């Protein structure tokens, strides 16, 4: 039976349920929210919790592992930035570096959340692969 509207997109079942999609979006967005609250120190916690709770769900697990691995790399860079800020000469490098890290991190997490909402995988750049 054809649709009464000729321009309706075909309906296809999604491979992941809405709970899986929501968990993947939360995995992506929990890191920048925690980073805002804690100045970058707790950004690993949200993706790790989602990873541990949803480890049997492939979409959520991949999103959480990618977000955790990405945040691990950026956490090391944040640490270097904060150490540079506490030196007189390093503050010139440390402050802009924190701003750049935050903007890049936010961009990647939002892009990942949008892809997860569309049931698409997202591979973060600059990952230190610890979780898979």
PDB file of N, CA, C and O in Angstrom, residues 33-69:
ATOM      1  N   UNK A  33      29.256  18.434  30.005  1.00  0.00           N
ATOM      2  CA  UNK A  33      28.509  18.969  31.147  1.00  0.00           C
ATOM      3  C   UNK A  33      29.344  18.833  32.416  1.00  0.00           C
ATOM      4  O   UNK A  33      29.468  19.780  33.198  1.00  0.00           O
ATOM      5  N   UNK A  34      29.941  17.671  32.613  1.00  0.00           N
ATOM      6  CA  UNK A  34      30.805  17.471  33.781  1.00  0.00           C
ATOM      7  C   UNK A  34      32.036  18.361  33.715  1.00  0.00           C
ATOM      8  O   UNK A  34      32.504  18.853  34.739  1.00  0.00           O
ATOM      9  N   UNK A  35      32.560  18.591  32.524  1.00  0.00           N
ATOM     10  CA  UNK A  35      33.729  19.464  32.371  1.00  0.00           C
ATOM     11  C   UNK A  35      33.394  20.897  32.759  1.00  0.00           C
ATOM     12  O   UNK A  35      34.205  21.586  33.377  1.00  0.00           O
ATOM     13  N   UNK A  36      32.199  21.357  32.412  1.00  0.00           N
ATOM     14  CA  UNK A  36      31.786  22.711  32.806  1.00  0.00           C
ATOM     15  C   UNK A  36      31.665  22.831  34.315  1.00  0.00           C
ATOM     16  O   UNK A  36      32.071  23.830  34.906  1.00  0.00           O
ATOM     17  N   UNK A  37      31.116  21.811  34.932  1.00  0.00           N
ATOM     18  CA  UNK A  37      30.889  21.852  36.373  1.00  0.00           C
ATOM     19  C   UNK A  37      32.199  21.746  37.147  1.00  0.00           C
ATOM     20  O   UNK A  37      32.360  22.372  38.182  1.00  0.00           O
ATOM     21  N   UNK A  38      33.153  20.970  36.626  1.00  0.00           N
ATOM     22  CA  UNK A  38      34.361  20.674  37.395  1.00  0.00           C
ATOM     23  C   UNK A  38      35.646  21.211  36.778  1.00  0.00           C
ATOM     24  O   UNK A  38      36.720  20.741  37.150  1.00  0.00           O
ATOM     25  N   UNK A  39      35.559  22.121  35.846  1.00  0.00           N
ATOM     26  CA  UNK A  39      36.729  22.664  35.151  1.00  0.00           C
ATOM     27  C   UNK A  39      37.539  21.572  34.461  1.00  0.00           C
ATOM     28  O   UNK A  39      38.749  21.629  34.381  1.00  0.00           O
ATOM     29  N   UNK A  40      36.854  20.549  33.949  1.00  0.00           N
ATOM     30  CA  UNK A  40      37.499  19.513  33.173  1.00  0.00           C
ATOM     31  C   UNK A  40      37.899  18.273  33.942  1.00  0.00           C
ATOM     32  O   UNK A  40      38.256  17.270  33.342  1.00  0.00           O
ATOM     33  N   UNK A  41      37.826  18.282  35.257  1.00  0.00           N
ATOM     34  CA  UNK A  41      38.346  17.178  36.050  1.00  0.00           C
ATOM     35  C   UNK A  41      37.437  15.948  36.066  1.00  0.00           C
ATOM     36  O   UNK A  41      37.916  14.843  36.247  1.00  0.00           O
ATOM     37  N   UNK A  42      36.135  16.104  35.911  1.00  0.00           N
ATOM     38  CA  UNK A  42      35.223  14.962  35.996  1.00  0.00           C
ATOM     39  C   UNK A  42      34.683  14.521  34.640  1.00  0.00           C
ATOM     40  O   UNK A  42      33.716  13.771  34.581  1.00  0.00           O
ATOM     41  N   UNK A  43      35.291  14.947  33.575  1.00  0.00           N
ATOM     42  CA  UNK A  43      34.759  14.648  32.248  1.00  0.00           C
ATOM     43  C   UNK A  43      34.828  13.161  31.896  1.00  0.00           C
ATOM     44  O   UNK A  43      34.136  12.713  30.997  1.00  0.00           O
ATOM     45  N   UNK A  44      35.635  12.398  32.604  1.00  0.00           N
ATOM     46  CA  UNK A  44      35.735  10.960  32.350  1.00  0.00           C
ATOM     47  C   UNK A  44      34.604  10.175  33.013  1.00  0.00           C
ATOM     48  O   UNK A  44      34.298   9.059  32.601  1.00  0.00           O
ATOM     49  N   UNK A  45      33.998  10.748  34.029  1.00  0.00           N
ATOM     50  CA  UNK A  45      33.050  10.011  34.853  1.00  0.00           C
ATOM     51  C   UNK A  45      31.758   9.633  34.120  1.00  0.00           C
ATOM     52  O   UNK A  45      31.321   8.483  34.198  1.00  0.00           O
ATOM     53  N   UNK A  46      31.154  10.560  33.398  1.00  0.00           N
ATOM     54  CA  UNK A  46      29.892  10.292  32.711  1.00  0.00           C
ATOM     55  C   UNK A  46      29.993   9.179  31.683  1.00  0.00           C
ATOM     56  O   UNK A  46      29.216   8.215  31.724  1.00  0.00           O
ATOM     57  N   UNK A  47      30.938   9.267  30.740  1.00  0.00           N
ATOM     58  CA  UNK A  47      31.075   8.178  29.768  1.00  0.00           C
ATOM     59  C   UNK A  47      31.419   6.838  30.420  1.00  0.00           C
ATOM     60  O   UNK A  47      30.956   5.792  29.977  1.00  0.00           O
ATOM     61  N   UNK A  48      32.195   6.859  31.495  1.00  0.00           N
ATOM     62  CA  UNK A  48      32.546   5.616  32.171  1.00  0.00           C
ATOM     63  C   UNK A  48      31.314   4.971  32.817  1.00  0.00           C
ATOM     64  O   UNK A  48      31.130   3.749  32.729  1.00  0.00           O
ATOM     65  N   UNK A  49      30.461   5.771  33.415  1.00  0.00           N
ATOM     66  CA  UNK A  49      29.237   5.239  34.021  1.00  0.00           C
ATOM     67  C   UNK A  49      28.335   4.635  32.949  1.00  0.00           C
ATOM     68  O   UNK A  49      27.808   3.530  33.118  1.00  0.00           O
ATOM     69  N   UNK A  50      28.162   5.348  31.834  1.00  0.00           N
ATOM     70  CA  UNK A  50      27.329   4.813  30.751  1.00  0.00           C
ATOM     71  C   UNK A  50      27.943   3.523  30.214  1.00  0.00           C
ATOM     72  O   UNK A  50      27.235   2.554  29.947  1.00  0.00           O
ATOM     73  N   UNK A  51      29.246   3.486  30.079  1.00  0.00           N
ATOM     74  CA  UNK A  51      29.929   2.287  29.589  1.00  0.00           C
ATOM     75  C   UNK A  51      29.676   1.095  30.513  1.00  0.00           C
ATOM     76  O   UNK A  51      29.388  -0.012  30.056  1.00  0.00           O
ATOM     77  N   UNK A  52      29.781   1.318  31.812  1.00  0.00           N
ATOM     78  CA  UNK A  52      29.602   0.223  32.762  1.00  0.00           C
ATOM     79  C   UNK A  52      28.153  -0.240  32.850  1.00  0.00           C
ATOM     80  O   UNK A  52      27.881  -1.429  32.986  1.00  0.00           O
ATOM     81  N   UNK A  53      27.214   0.695  32.749  1.00  0.00           N
ATOM     82  CA  UNK A  53      25.800   0.346  32.862  1.00  0.00           C
ATOM     83  C   UNK A  53      25.281  -0.289  31.573  1.00  0.00           C
ATOM     84  O   UNK A  53      24.498  -1.238  31.607  1.00  0.00           O
ATOM     85  N   UNK A  54      25.704   0.202  30.425  1.00  0.00           N
ATOM     86  CA  UNK A  54      25.175  -0.239  29.135  1.00  0.00           C
ATOM     87  C   UNK A  54      26.190  -1.031  28.318  1.00  0.00           C
ATOM     88  O   UNK A  54      26.187  -0.958  27.092  1.00  0.00           O
ATOM     89  N   UNK A  55      27.047  -1.807  28.960  1.00  0.00           N
ATOM     90  CA  UNK A  55      28.110  -2.503  28.229  1.00  0.00           C
ATOM     91  C   UNK A  55      27.595  -3.599  27.295  1.00  0.00           C
ATOM     92  O   UNK A  55      28.307  -4.018  26.395  1.00  0.00           O
ATOM     93  N   UNK A  56      26.349  -4.031  27.464  1.00  0.00           N
ATOM     94  CA  UNK A  56      25.781  -5.041  26.566  1.00  0.00           C
ATOM     95  C   UNK A  56      25.078  -4.437  25.361  1.00  0.00           C
ATOM     96  O   UNK A  56      24.632  -5.168  24.478  1.00  0.00           O
ATOM     97  N   UNK A  57      24.967  -3.132  25.329  1.00  0.00           N
ATOM     98  CA  UNK A  57      24.299  -2.425  24.232  1.00  0.00           C
ATOM     99  C   UNK A  57      25.369  -1.890  23.284  1.00  0.00           C
ATOM    100  O   UNK A  57      26.147  -1.021  23.655  1.00  0.00           O
ATOM    101  N   UNK A  58      25.461  -2.400  22.047  1.00  0.00           N
ATOM    102  CA  UNK A  58      26.572  -2.025  21.158  1.00  0.00           C
ATOM    103  C   UNK A  58      26.652  -0.527  20.842  1.00  0.00           C
ATOM    104  O   UNK A  58      27.742   0.036  20.816  1.00  0.00           O
ATOM    105  N   UNK A  59      25.516   0.128  20.594  1.00  0.00           N
ATOM    106  CA  UNK A  59      25.540   1.554  20.248  1.00  0.00           C
ATOM    107  C   UNK A  59      25.995   2.391  21.436  1.00  0.00           C
ATOM    108  O   UNK A  59      26.886   3.239  21.312  1.00  0.00           O
ATOM    109  N   UNK A  60      25.414   2.151  22.599  1.00  0.00           N
ATOM    110  CA  UNK A  60      25.783   2.915  23.788  1.00  0.00           C
ATOM    111  C   UNK A  60      27.215   2.611  24.222  1.00  0.00           C
ATOM    112  O   UNK A  60      27.948   3.513  24.630  1.00  0.00           O
ATOM    113  N   UNK A  61      27.608   1.356  24.112  1.00  0.00           N
ATOM    114  CA  UNK A  61      28.967   0.979  24.498  1.00  0.00           C
ATOM    115  C   UNK A  61      30.009   1.662  23.617  1.00  0.00           C
ATOM    116  O   UNK A  61      31.002   2.183  24.101  1.00  0.00           O
ATOM    117  N   UNK A  62      29.771   1.673  22.305  1.00  0.00           N
ATOM    118  CA  UNK A  62      30.721   2.313  21.391  1.00  0.00           C
ATOM    119  C   UNK A  62      30.796   3.816  21.647  1.00  0.00           C
ATOM    120  O   UNK A  62      31.882   4.403  21.653  1.00  0.00           O
ATOM    121  N   UNK A  63      29.645   4.443  21.873  1.00  0.00           N
ATOM    122  CA  UNK A  63      29.616   5.887  22.140  1.00  0.00           C
ATOM    123  C   UNK A  63      30.334   6.212  23.444  1.00  0.00           C
ATOM    124  O   UNK A  63      31.129   7.149  23.510  1.00  0.00           O
ATOM    125  N   UNK A  64      30.060   5.428  24.478  1.00  0.00           N
ATOM    126  CA  UNK A  64      30.675   5.681  25.781  1.00  0.00           C
ATOM    127  C   UNK A  64      32.179   5.426  25.742  1.00  0.00           C
ATOM    128  O   UNK A  64      32.961   6.197  26.310  1.00  0.00           O
ATOM    129  N   UNK A  65      32.594   4.358  25.077  1.00  0.00           N
ATOM    130  CA  UNK A  65      34.024   4.059  24.973  1.00  0.00           C
ATOM    131  C   UNK A  65      34.750   5.158  24.200  1.00  0.00           C
ATOM    132  O   UNK A  65      35.831   5.603  24.606  1.00  0.00           O
ATOM    133  N   UNK A  66      34.162   5.604  23.093  1.00  0.00           N
ATOM    134  CA  UNK A  66      34.784   6.689  22.326  1.00  0.00           C
ATOM    135  C   UNK A  66      34.878   7.977  23.116  1.00  0.00           C
ATOM    136  O   UNK A  66      35.907   8.655  23.105  1.00  0.00           O
ATOM    137  N   UNK A  67      33.790   8.318  23.824  1.00  0.00           N
ATOM    138  CA  UNK A  67      33.800   9.546  24.622  1.00  0.00           C
ATOM    139  C   UNK A  67      34.811   9.452  25.760  1.00  0.00           C
ATOM    140  O   UNK A  67      35.526  10.412  26.051  1.00  0.00           O
ATOM    141  N   UNK A  68      34.904   8.292  26.403  1.00  0.00           N
ATOM    142  CA  UNK A  68      35.877   8.111  27.480  1.00  0.00           C
ATOM    143  C   UNK A  68      37.299   8.226  26.956  1.00  0.00           C
ATOM    144  O   UNK A  68      38.126   8.943  27.527  1.00  0.00           O
ATOM    145  N   UNK A  69      37.603   7.522  25.870  1.00  0.00           N
ATOM    146  CA  UNK A  69      38.958   7.544  25.304  1.00  0.00           C
ATOM    147  C   UNK A  69      39.357   8.947  24.854  1.00  0.00           C
ATOM    148  O   UNK A  69      40.489   9.381  25.058  1.00  0.00           O
TER     149      UNK A  69
END
